[in-house]
XYZ file of C-alpha atoms in Angstrom:
737
model
C 10.136 26.571 8.159
C 11.327 22.974 8.045
C 9.586 19.724 7.213
C 10.253 16.466 9.048
C 10.815 13.427 6.864
C 9.660 10.004 7.938
C 13.330 8.948 7.863
C 14.039 11.103 10.886
C 15.678 14.211 9.453
C 14.600 17.684 8.421
C 14.186 18.923 4.885
C 15.316 22.495 4.374
C 17.965 24.419 2.490
C 20.552 23.856 5.253
C 20.234 20.088 4.825
C 20.915 20.455 1.122
C 23.848 22.772 1.739
C 25.388 20.252 4.168
C 25.090 17.455 1.639
C 26.476 19.667 -1.132
C 29.496 20.662 0.975
C 30.255 17.045 1.859
C 29.888 15.918 -1.744
C 32.341 18.594 -2.910
C 34.879 17.898 -0.171
C 35.015 14.145 -0.770
C 37.068 13.800 -3.979
C 37.518 10.046 -4.370
C 34.470 9.866 -6.627
C 35.151 12.764 -8.982
C 33.513 13.675 -11.307
C 30.454 11.865 -9.918
C 30.660 13.654 -6.554
C 30.714 16.980 -8.412
C 27.664 15.926 -10.424
C 25.899 14.981 -7.184
C 26.704 18.386 -5.674
C 25.506 20.141 -8.839
C 22.261 18.175 -8.831
C 21.636 18.953 -5.157
C 22.224 22.639 -5.880
C 19.312 22.565 -8.325
C 17.010 21.802 -5.403
C 18.127 24.854 -3.349
C 15.858 27.376 -5.130
C 13.017 24.874 -4.905
C 13.368 24.179 -1.181
C 10.979 26.965 -0.123
C 8.328 25.664 -2.527
C 8.777 22.125 -1.232
C 8.508 23.353 2.343
C 5.285 25.139 1.427
C 3.764 21.745 0.566
C 3.655 20.844 4.259
C 0.140 19.841 5.186
C -0.819 19.355 1.546
C 1.304 16.378 0.555
C 2.306 13.122 2.175
C 6.053 12.970 2.767
C 6.035 9.421 4.095
C 4.213 7.388 1.470
C 2.607 9.460 -1.227
C 3.663 12.450 -3.210
C 7.184 13.154 -1.958
C 8.194 9.620 -1.031
C 10.475 9.451 -4.051
C 12.315 12.611 -3.001
C 12.456 11.461 0.632
C 13.967 8.126 -0.345
C 16.478 9.695 -2.740
C 17.717 12.282 -0.224
C 17.921 9.613 2.439
C 20.069 7.517 0.113
C 22.229 10.576 -0.650
C 22.766 11.227 3.041
C 23.662 7.585 3.656
C 26.210 7.610 0.823
C 27.783 10.883 1.985
C 28.039 9.613 5.574
C 29.607 6.373 4.382
C 32.185 8.297 2.353
C 33.058 10.500 5.321
C 33.551 7.463 7.572
C 35.839 5.810 5.047
C 35.371 3.575 2.015
C 37.173 0.290 1.484
C 38.361 -0.748 -1.960
C 35.535 -3.243 -2.520
C 32.862 -0.675 -1.608
C 34.026 1.913 -4.129
C 32.475 0.439 -7.335
C 29.225 -0.245 -5.463
C 29.015 3.337 -4.191
C 29.906 4.683 -7.627
C 26.868 2.997 -9.159
C 24.651 4.153 -6.296
C 25.767 7.802 -6.683
C 24.940 7.655 -10.393
C 21.459 6.290 -9.623
C 20.877 9.043 -7.039
C 21.851 11.724 -9.555
C 19.468 10.301 -12.170
C 16.594 10.056 -9.670
C 17.078 13.647 -8.469
C 17.178 14.982 -12.006
C 13.984 13.116 -12.803
C 12.238 14.615 -9.767
C 13.356 18.209 -10.298
C 12.582 18.149 -14.013
C 9.174 16.471 -13.977
C 7.610 15.503 -10.668
C 7.974 18.864 -8.923
C 6.003 20.709 -11.595
C 3.209 18.198 -11.247
C 3.176 18.562 -7.441
C 2.910 22.338 -7.796
C -0.282 21.825 -9.756
C -1.511 19.174 -7.341
C -1.367 21.481 -4.317
C -3.922 23.888 -5.732
C -7.325 24.046 -4.027
C -9.299 20.872 -4.491
C -12.520 22.546 -5.537
C -14.601 20.068 -3.597
C -13.720 16.986 -5.642
C -12.209 14.869 -2.879
C -9.396 14.997 -0.338
C -5.810 14.536 -1.451
C -3.783 11.597 -0.286
C -2.384 12.191 3.180
C -1.634 10.128 6.235
C -2.285 6.746 4.659
C -1.153 3.876 6.876
C -0.350 1.892 3.747
C 1.193 3.244 0.558
C -0.977 4.577 -2.217
C -0.141 3.462 -5.712
C -0.126 6.479 -8.006
C 1.155 4.709 -11.105
C -1.911 2.671 -11.986
C -2.657 3.966 -15.477
C 0.738 4.637 -17.034
C 1.764 3.348 -20.435
C 4.778 1.011 -20.084
C 7.599 1.151 -22.582
C 7.745 -1.609 -25.223
C 10.030 -4.470 -24.235
C 11.375 -4.846 -27.782
C 11.575 -3.058 -31.123
C 8.293 -3.046 -33.031
C 8.548 -4.087 -36.669
C 6.259 -2.560 -39.261
C 4.563 0.022 -37.035
C 6.302 3.242 -38.084
C 3.841 4.252 -40.786
C 0.646 3.147 -38.956
C 1.729 5.080 -35.851
C 2.423 8.177 -37.912
C -1.035 7.930 -39.484
C -2.655 7.298 -36.112
C -0.999 10.338 -34.518
C -2.133 12.505 -37.406
C -5.749 11.431 -36.941
C -5.658 11.681 -33.160
C -4.184 15.200 -33.155
C -6.865 16.457 -35.518
C -8.888 19.035 -33.545
C -12.097 17.720 -35.044
C -11.531 14.230 -33.587
C -12.518 13.678 -29.973
C -12.733 9.885 -30.021
C -10.948 7.381 -32.222
C -11.280 3.610 -32.470
C -8.263 1.602 -33.646
C -9.524 -1.698 -34.994
C -7.270 -4.691 -35.671
C -7.104 -8.453 -35.221
C -6.153 -9.687 -31.743
C -2.500 -9.728 -30.777
C -1.530 -6.394 -32.365
C -1.866 -4.039 -29.366
C -0.043 -5.851 -26.603
C 2.525 -3.047 -26.238
C -0.085 -0.305 -25.800
C -1.444 0.018 -22.279
C -3.293 2.624 -20.373
C -6.415 0.892 -19.262
C -6.706 -2.712 -20.369
C -10.447 -3.279 -20.499
C -11.815 -6.649 -19.411
C -14.860 -8.432 -20.793
C -16.849 -7.065 -17.852
C -15.450 -3.536 -17.333
C -16.288 -1.863 -14.032
C -16.783 1.904 -14.256
C -16.565 2.359 -10.477
C -13.170 0.670 -10.249
C -11.903 2.515 -13.337
C -12.719 5.888 -11.797
C -11.143 4.842 -8.493
C -7.922 3.997 -10.306
C -7.943 7.314 -12.158
C -8.362 9.116 -8.836
C -5.429 7.309 -7.258
C -3.271 7.694 -10.350
C -3.751 11.457 -10.191
C -3.051 11.673 -6.466
C -6.538 11.753 -4.962
C -7.979 9.489 -2.313
C -10.230 6.871 -3.800
C -13.947 7.205 -3.191
C -16.400 4.370 -2.750
C -19.284 4.524 -5.210
C -22.579 2.744 -4.619
C -23.594 3.014 -8.281
C -22.278 3.988 -11.706
C -23.993 7.391 -11.657
C -21.878 8.524 -8.709
C -18.738 7.319 -10.479
C -19.713 9.150 -13.689
C -20.268 12.426 -11.797
C -16.892 12.093 -10.082
C -15.246 11.332 -13.421
C -16.525 14.588 -14.907
C -15.265 16.613 -11.933
C -11.872 14.917 -12.105
C -11.445 15.595 -15.818
C -12.584 19.196 -15.430
C -9.958 19.730 -12.729
C -7.171 18.075 -14.707
C -7.847 19.861 -17.984
C -6.146 23.030 -16.743
C -2.824 21.198 -16.732
C -2.779 20.398 -20.447
C -4.451 17.973 -22.814
C -5.896 14.693 -21.593
C -5.701 11.400 -23.485
C -7.503 8.306 -22.237
C -6.479 5.027 -23.873
C -8.680 1.968 -23.512
C -6.970 -1.154 -24.810
C -8.565 -4.360 -26.039
C -12.181 -3.283 -25.589
C -14.688 -6.055 -26.181
C -17.924 -5.845 -28.141
C -20.880 -4.425 -26.227
C -18.905 -1.773 -24.350
C -20.516 1.217 -26.126
C -22.392 2.448 -23.051
C -19.207 2.386 -20.955
C -17.244 4.304 -23.591
C -19.957 6.935 -23.925
C -19.692 7.602 -20.186
C -16.175 8.878 -20.843
C -17.280 11.043 -23.781
C -17.354 14.458 -22.110
C -17.257 17.729 -24.013
C -13.963 19.215 -22.848
C -11.294 21.079 -24.756
C -8.065 19.146 -25.489
C -9.594 15.901 -24.215
C -9.396 12.821 -26.425
C -10.129 9.110 -26.145
C -8.319 6.354 -28.016
C -9.858 2.876 -28.116
C -8.122 -0.245 -29.409
C -10.276 -3.233 -30.193
C -10.948 -6.176 -32.457
C -14.363 -4.601 -33.004
C -15.686 -1.379 -34.458
C -17.733 1.094 -32.395
C -19.364 3.191 -35.090
C -21.532 5.168 -32.641
C -18.502 6.118 -30.560
C -16.154 7.576 -33.134
C -14.328 7.078 -36.434
C -12.336 3.877 -36.912
C -8.724 3.494 -37.979
C -8.119 -0.027 -39.288
C -4.660 -1.217 -38.377
C -3.541 -3.656 -41.033
C -1.551 -6.831 -40.436
C 2.206 -6.611 -40.885
C 3.497 -6.083 -44.405
C 5.051 -9.169 -45.933
C 8.688 -8.123 -45.482
C 8.150 -7.001 -41.871
C 6.383 -10.278 -41.088
C 9.242 -12.237 -42.684
C 11.874 -10.322 -40.724
C 9.989 -10.943 -37.461
C 9.588 -14.663 -38.158
C 13.272 -15.100 -39.039
C 14.298 -13.130 -35.939
C 12.195 -15.337 -33.650
C 12.943 -18.698 -35.342
C 16.721 -18.243 -35.597
C 18.892 -20.257 -35.700
C 17.201 -21.470 -38.874
C 17.424 -25.152 -39.878
C 20.242 -26.379 -42.049
C 19.051 -26.781 -45.615
C 20.803 -27.791 -48.815
C 18.084 -26.476 -51.074
C 17.425 -22.757 -50.437
C 14.371 -22.792 -52.704
C 12.752 -25.546 -50.641
C 13.293 -23.638 -47.387
C 12.083 -20.364 -48.916
C 8.904 -22.179 -49.966
C 8.378 -23.396 -46.381
C 9.030 -19.900 -45.085
C 6.461 -18.385 -47.424
C 3.843 -21.000 -46.541
C 4.427 -20.361 -42.832
C 4.033 -16.608 -43.357
C 0.835 -17.175 -45.323
C -0.653 -19.180 -42.462
C 0.354 -16.504 -39.912
C -1.514 -13.907 -41.995
C 0.658 -11.017 -40.752
C -0.580 -11.316 -37.147
C 2.286 -10.507 -34.726
C 1.026 -12.744 -31.917
C 0.736 -15.778 -34.201
C 4.159 -15.050 -35.717
C 5.670 -14.823 -32.219
C 4.220 -18.110 -30.982
C 4.917 -19.981 -34.229
C 8.396 -18.486 -34.606
C 9.461 -19.454 -31.094
C 8.027 -22.974 -31.533
C 10.203 -23.414 -34.658
C 13.341 -21.911 -33.111
C 16.316 -24.158 -33.873
C 14.071 -26.966 -35.156
C 14.998 -29.272 -38.041
C 13.704 -28.880 -41.569
C 11.278 -31.809 -41.332
C 9.615 -30.215 -38.279
C 9.059 -27.056 -40.324
C 7.412 -29.250 -42.944
C 5.193 -30.926 -40.324
C 4.106 -27.526 -39.012
C 3.100 -26.299 -42.462
C 1.264 -29.508 -43.335
C -0.733 -29.403 -40.068
C -2.329 -26.108 -41.038
C -5.234 -25.469 -43.362
C -6.636 -22.334 -44.914
C -9.248 -20.096 -43.297
C -8.580 -20.915 -39.652
C -9.378 -18.634 -36.716
C -6.557 -17.232 -34.613
C -7.170 -19.843 -31.911
C -6.975 -22.576 -34.528
C -3.741 -21.071 -35.843
C -2.303 -21.228 -32.321
C -3.548 -24.779 -31.697
C -0.400 -26.490 -33.068
C 1.688 -24.704 -30.438
C -0.506 -26.210 -27.734
C -0.475 -29.634 -29.379
C 3.332 -29.625 -29.405
C 3.560 -29.274 -25.616
C 4.477 -32.163 -23.340
C 1.428 -33.558 -21.456
C 2.426 -31.970 -18.123
C 2.899 -28.552 -19.788
C -0.523 -28.839 -21.428
C -2.103 -29.192 -17.980
C -0.116 -26.250 -16.624
C -0.997 -24.086 -19.623
C -4.708 -24.801 -19.198
C -4.452 -23.832 -15.505
C -3.487 -20.302 -16.593
C -7.061 -19.762 -17.786
C -8.179 -19.878 -14.127
C -6.635 -16.471 -13.421
C -8.163 -13.128 -14.290
C -7.714 -11.520 -17.662
C -4.638 -9.261 -17.845
C -3.693 -10.220 -14.284
C -0.079 -9.877 -13.191
C 0.401 -13.032 -11.145
C 3.204 -13.621 -8.672
C 5.181 -16.664 -9.754
C 4.871 -18.124 -6.239
C 1.065 -18.285 -6.620
C 1.340 -20.536 -9.660
C 4.229 -22.599 -8.296
C 2.384 -23.311 -5.025
C -0.631 -24.351 -7.084
C 1.322 -26.786 -9.244
C 3.314 -28.235 -6.361
C 0.083 -29.397 -4.724
C -1.833 -30.347 -7.883
C 0.919 -32.279 -9.648
C 3.729 -32.754 -7.163
C 4.840 -35.578 -4.956
C 6.306 -35.461 -1.483
C 9.771 -34.973 -2.997
C 8.757 -32.321 -5.543
C 10.720 -29.088 -5.510
C 9.538 -25.605 -6.430
C 12.489 -25.488 -8.844
C 10.750 -28.101 -11.017
C 7.648 -25.950 -11.425
C 9.678 -22.813 -11.981
C 11.174 -24.721 -14.897
C 7.634 -25.366 -16.159
C 7.018 -21.620 -16.176
C 10.273 -21.072 -18.047
C 9.331 -23.783 -20.541
C 5.984 -22.118 -21.292
C 7.670 -18.711 -21.513
C 10.246 -20.101 -23.947
C 7.317 -21.054 -26.210
C 5.898 -17.510 -25.918
C 2.762 -18.914 -24.256
C 3.253 -16.589 -21.280
C 5.707 -13.915 -20.169
C 7.919 -13.674 -17.084
C 8.609 -10.177 -15.762
C 11.257 -9.742 -13.038
C 10.457 -6.980 -10.556
C 13.996 -6.755 -9.271
C 17.310 -8.460 -9.829
C 18.444 -11.521 -7.857
C 14.944 -12.300 -6.650
C 15.037 -15.929 -7.814
C 18.038 -16.868 -5.728
C 17.621 -19.818 -3.387
C 14.224 -20.724 -4.807
C 12.581 -17.409 -3.884
C 10.296 -16.246 -6.695
C 8.238 -13.467 -5.147
C 9.904 -10.831 -7.310
C 8.784 -12.498 -10.531
C 5.492 -11.716 -12.265
C 3.681 -13.884 -14.804
C 1.455 -12.382 -17.501
C -0.367 -13.857 -20.456
C -1.865 -12.314 -23.563
C -5.643 -12.500 -23.476
C -5.752 -14.505 -26.735
C -3.448 -17.129 -25.217
C -5.636 -17.135 -22.119
C -8.624 -17.757 -24.404
C -6.706 -20.660 -25.915
C -6.212 -22.140 -22.431
C -9.906 -21.694 -21.594
C -10.891 -23.160 -24.971
C -8.930 -26.332 -24.240
C -10.663 -26.719 -20.867
C -14.097 -26.234 -22.459
C -13.532 -29.297 -24.616
C -14.245 -31.299 -21.448
C -17.828 -31.626 -20.215
C -18.778 -29.359 -17.328
C -19.247 -32.314 -14.986
C -15.922 -33.914 -15.908
C -13.728 -30.853 -16.351
C -10.643 -30.541 -14.154
C -11.073 -26.756 -13.975
C -14.219 -24.793 -13.178
C -14.517 -21.000 -13.437
C -17.324 -19.045 -11.808
C -17.804 -15.310 -12.329
C -20.364 -13.525 -10.131
C -21.429 -9.986 -11.052
C -23.622 -7.944 -8.689
C -24.599 -11.052 -6.693
C -25.900 -12.732 -9.843
C -24.750 -16.303 -10.308
C -24.510 -17.666 -13.881
C -27.577 -19.587 -15.044
C -25.421 -22.523 -16.090
C -24.245 -22.943 -12.520
C -27.706 -22.554 -10.997
C -29.013 -25.344 -13.233
C -26.386 -27.811 -12.034
C -27.904 -30.631 -9.989
C -24.750 -32.706 -9.506
C -21.473 -32.118 -7.672
C -18.645 -30.317 -9.477
C -15.747 -32.724 -9.972
C -13.085 -30.125 -10.800
C -9.716 -30.181 -9.007
C -9.161 -26.454 -9.610
C -11.959 -23.992 -8.809
C -11.734 -20.261 -9.560
C -14.407 -17.832 -8.286
C -14.374 -14.125 -9.186
C -16.666 -11.456 -7.698
C -16.981 -7.714 -8.296
C -16.972 -4.762 -5.890
C -20.749 -4.956 -5.313
C -20.740 -8.569 -4.158
C -22.322 -8.883 -0.706
C -20.997 -12.385 0.105
C -24.461 -13.862 -0.448
C -23.283 -17.295 -1.469
C -25.231 -20.075 -3.129
C -24.309 -23.529 -1.886
C -21.842 -25.538 -3.964
C -20.832 -29.175 -3.735
C -17.183 -29.498 -4.780
C -15.849 -32.628 -3.086
C -12.768 -33.013 -5.327
C -11.421 -29.449 -5.315
C -7.741 -29.377 -4.354
C -6.978 -25.757 -5.273
C -9.303 -22.786 -4.764
C -8.628 -19.337 -6.257
C -10.803 -16.513 -4.922
C -10.624 -13.192 -6.822
C -12.510 -10.396 -5.081
C -12.946 -6.632 -5.383
C -15.171 -5.684 -2.422
C -13.970 -4.142 0.829
C -15.755 -6.781 2.965
C -15.631 -10.420 2.012
C -16.924 -13.464 3.868
C -15.402 -16.768 2.852
C -18.091 -19.121 1.477
C -19.231 -21.685 4.024
C -19.220 -24.460 1.431
C -15.406 -24.462 1.622
C -15.887 -26.615 4.721
C -16.997 -29.454 2.428
C -13.798 -29.378 0.337
C -12.027 -32.101 2.302
C -9.353 -32.499 -0.409
C -8.475 -28.785 -0.519
C -4.701 -28.213 -0.408
C -4.232 -24.648 -1.682
C -6.289 -21.519 -0.978
C -5.385 -18.247 -2.720
C -7.324 -15.085 -1.859
C -6.488 -12.068 -4.034
C -8.149 -8.685 -3.717
C -8.218 -6.676 -6.962
C -10.092 -3.720 -5.481
C -8.590 -0.358 -4.631
C -8.758 -0.632 -0.836
C -7.881 -3.470 1.522
C -10.515 -6.158 1.934
C -11.574 -7.344 5.379
C -11.785 -11.144 5.300
C -14.213 -12.939 7.634
C -15.759 -16.375 8.254
C -12.452 -18.182 8.732
C -14.305 -20.892 10.645
C -15.055 -22.647 7.335
C -11.359 -23.561 7.136
C -11.285 -25.351 10.468
C -12.344 -28.753 9.157
C -9.940 -29.088 6.217
C -7.488 -31.915 6.966
C -5.340 -31.426 3.834
C -5.016 -27.640 3.603
C -1.282 -26.954 3.194
C -0.980 -23.456 1.716
C -2.912 -20.230 2.264
C -2.139 -16.956 0.541
C -3.698 -13.534 1.201
C -3.070 -10.549 -1.053
C -4.232 -7.012 -0.258
C -6.358 -8.087 2.675
C -6.971 -7.108 6.273
C -6.658 -10.256 8.340
C -6.084 -11.395 11.897
C -3.623 -14.203 12.329
C -5.295 -15.069 15.618
C -8.290 -16.253 13.601
C -6.065 -18.719 11.813
C -4.201 -19.752 14.941
C -7.449 -20.700 16.668
C -8.507 -22.941 13.770
C -5.899 -25.621 14.474
C -4.795 -26.142 10.870
C -2.799 -29.304 11.472
C -1.588 -29.710 7.873
C -0.781 -26.075 7.071
C 2.804 -25.805 5.795
C 2.964 -22.310 4.291
C 1.109 -19.046 4.857
C 1.675 -15.899 2.792
C 0.634 -12.283 3.291
C 1.246 -9.807 0.467
C 0.250 -6.139 0.810
C -1.807 -7.057 3.870
C -2.701 -5.109 6.999
C -2.795 -6.707 10.424
C -3.527 -3.779 12.748
C -3.258 -3.835 16.525
C -5.054 -7.164 16.802
C -1.928 -8.690 15.337
C -0.116 -8.182 18.638
C -2.809 -9.223 21.089
C -1.589 -11.703 23.668
C -3.964 -14.634 23.670
C -3.378 -17.897 25.456
C -2.849 -20.063 22.369
C -0.175 -22.694 21.978
C 0.926 -21.886 18.422
C 3.100 -24.987 18.206
C -0.059 -27.081 18.653
C -2.361 -24.867 16.579
C 0.010 -24.858 13.581
C 2.171 -27.949 14.166
C 3.258 -28.403 10.522
C 3.919 -24.772 9.521
C 7.297 -24.574 7.760
C 7.218 -21.241 5.922
C 5.863 -17.771 6.684
C 5.970 -15.114 3.979
C 5.191 -11.450 4.697
C 5.776 -9.102 1.757
C 4.951 -5.417 1.257
C 2.975 -5.266 4.512
C 3.561 -1.605 5.249
C 2.062 -1.283 8.729
C 4.191 -4.092 10.155
C 6.700 -2.539 12.566
C 7.717 -5.717 14.384
C 7.492 -9.393 13.674
C 4.678 -10.724 15.883
C 5.561 -12.492 19.107
C 3.935 -15.782 18.146
C 6.264 -16.365 15.178
C 9.032 -17.412 17.554
C 6.697 -20.099 18.913
C 6.327 -21.876 15.559
C 9.064 -24.364 16.345
C 8.486 -26.270 13.087
C 9.381 -23.187 10.987
C 12.121 -23.597 8.355
C 11.736 -20.394 6.314
C 10.854 -16.891 7.507
C 10.564 -14.327 4.706
C 9.767 -10.756 5.791
C 10.512 -8.519 2.801
C 9.708 -4.962 1.683
C 8.171 -4.137 5.073
C 9.519 -0.616 5.389
C 8.397 0.005 8.974
C 9.839 -3.200 10.371
C 12.222 -2.269 13.186
C 12.837 -5.447 15.158
C 12.541 -9.200 15.402
C 11.435 -11.094 18.520
C 14.258 -11.621 21.001
C 13.365 -15.263 21.473
C 13.836 -16.019 17.771
C 16.338 -18.667 18.878
C 13.326 -20.884 19.655
C 13.194 -21.553 15.910
C 15.775 -24.293 16.096
C 14.806 -25.695 12.653
C 15.019 -22.362 10.811
C 17.130 -22.650 7.661
C 16.327 -19.412 5.798
C 15.878 -15.947 7.304
C 15.109 -13.385 4.611
C 14.650 -9.727 5.643
C 15.363 -7.934 2.345
C 14.393 -4.269 1.830
C 13.328 -3.610 5.421
C 14.856 -0.124 5.552
C 14.043 0.640 9.193
C 15.655 -2.488 10.605
C 18.744 -1.386 12.553
C 19.938 -4.629 14.090
C 19.187 -8.297 14.547
C 18.700 -9.741 18.025
C 21.821 -11.336 19.449
C 19.847 -14.578 19.801
C 19.994 -14.905 15.986
C 23.435 -16.420 16.503
C 21.743 -19.414 18.208
C 19.929 -20.492 15.002
C 22.242 -23.443 14.483
C 20.460 -24.743 11.336
C 20.486 -21.382 9.532
C 22.103 -21.733 6.106
C 21.013 -18.469 4.420
C 20.665 -14.974 5.890
C 19.392 -12.229 3.564
C 19.512 -8.614 4.758
C 20.035 -7.092 1.305
C 18.778 -3.518 0.863
C 18.360 -3.106 4.628
C 20.003 0.311 4.408
C 19.399 1.090 8.083
C 21.176 -2.027 9.357
C 24.206 -1.089 11.468
C 25.529 -4.420 12.718
C 25.184 -8.168 12.723
C 25.060 -10.192 15.969
C 28.450 -10.249 17.674
C 28.485 -14.044 17.972
C 27.260 -14.815 14.459
C 30.383 -16.960 14.122
C 28.597 -19.617 16.162
C 26.729 -20.534 12.960
C 29.878 -21.928 11.377
C 28.495 -25.398 10.736
C 25.504 -24.585 8.514
C 25.595 -20.914 7.403
C 26.693 -20.835 3.771
C 25.505 -17.474 2.493
C 24.862 -13.956 3.775
C 23.330 -11.504 1.298
C 24.176 -7.906 2.282
C 23.676 -5.906 -0.925
C 23.434 -2.136 -0.188
C 24.073 -2.561 3.533
C 26.494 0.351 3.338
C 27.073 0.925 7.026
C 26.633 -2.544 8.473
C 29.606 -3.636 10.565
C 30.812 -7.202 10.390
C 31.763 -8.595 13.793
C 35.097 -10.302 14.213
C 33.421 -13.668 14.734
C 32.598 -13.930 10.989
C 36.060 -15.449 10.532
C 34.700 -18.550 12.247
C 32.135 -19.138 9.487
C 34.205 -21.845 7.863
C 31.418 -23.017 5.506
C 30.480 -19.529 4.305
C 30.572 -19.557 0.503
C 29.299 -16.064 -0.314
C 28.782 -12.747 1.449
């Protein structure tokens, strides 16, 4: 029996044997080629078991996607070697072979055993993941590795492990001041934890389809069945991080009498009714001193060592051994003069709360960075935010007609350099040419509280930022009592998975940026958006498990200043937008969205008139997109077209040459894209072409040399088999390829 891969080739022992033979024959990469052959040989005895998974696992997107991708990469490398390798390709292929070997070892040593367990009978819990049209994320509850060495935690961790492994302990609460647990993640619990969503994530993480629960009782029953099924595969540890006071009832839902099942809770608060408490102490004095010196170096020049040691000790005393405070204070003092150290110490007083201890770091910011920092409180707690979301927001709130995204990326870097937020790159080289979609922004919840605290110092009617959180269709009393318009420029509205889009009218005449955070599968935009005549930016982010169907787009049709719209994890129809005639719209973004067949319907709409100002289209991680829609080539005002990580994408429209103003064409990581239309060579204003990681690309347009006047860069990383036409010699202004 053989199993077809989505890549278009069969998986069986003969495939492995062919790859092994080729790897052994080709000797230019010894000993790596021998290691590759040896690693492939390990899969031979397992091939029958893998074949037996047919019908039980998803080869295209779910369980075996990692193996499919790795073998596909191996085949591509072997074929490239057979066809001949030039001198400049050799170091690139060497690194790729090493990565393939590591990935195969990881699969054969760990993942396969788990899949063997996963293919057992389901026992009526729910259906396994199969045939999803979009990928299923099965890494939702993993604990990430620390991003740096942890000082002073060796002994507490040893003590904690001893308590947790005690057979008599089923639940354990680790209690400490805020800022201690930021490197421990399994489930970061918000102020309003949602049991239904938590169980859905546990289902997906363990390879099951998510179920929709109408109430918490259904979710609790499913949780018990899930844990009972998983217990046969070894002990279970659930870690809930940063649990807020009042969460006892939620925690008790997870307290189920099962063997080898334990729960670890980290919190600023004790939960005496839930389990024993382990109090994690602040850092010991020497560890705190070492951390402060590490973060504040280079230290200021000082002629009197006793004077500086006194300042150091006073600073440590104010930080009280709290790692988060030490980090923020240490970075703020990095490379500063001695008198600034003195000013910092003198600005503090005894007995302050952690927010008050962090206040000097906020006070030291430039006025524009203070505004940007306070904006961060408008996003959800523990949210990983794409850098583009924040940059688009700031460009419209604080920018001028000449403002560049590079300026606001610098603002993010400035805040990160003060340890007031963190920047996490998803991949390398993603910030080139002002493209920041591969960069995530996170913020510790205490720093987020500091941002919110600063905004609360303004009266509710005068505040520049207004946050509204709606739980189970219940609007906050404070909002319902308002009788006057809200004057905020930035409005953030969050709803849970039970929200039925039953909106209460709002009068927000000055809102320029609207952030909508939703979790339900159906979501109607609030009609009162139509009254936001100053609205420039609309960001719609779905935090639920499944895609959200967005409706009521008509409320956007009367917004004369709307310039940027962003959808994340939504099911939308671009025809809805096209029919609205958004005259000012400059950028539209779709991340992890689904368009369906409606996306390709031919409707008699003049896109150039419906979207006359559109300059940038961004489509990222939209997995069901197999071709760029026909209407894109009609947006004659377009300057940037970014279609990235769309694995099914196979072709671009032939009349793409209509985009005479196009300057950037980015098609990175579209594996199924084999060629570009020949009309691409007519894009006379194109200055940057990015086809990096398009491993299926075989050739560039024959007449690409026609772009000699403007084309300065072609990014072709990992395009192993792509042929360069002879006309590339005509690209006289090409600076990098």
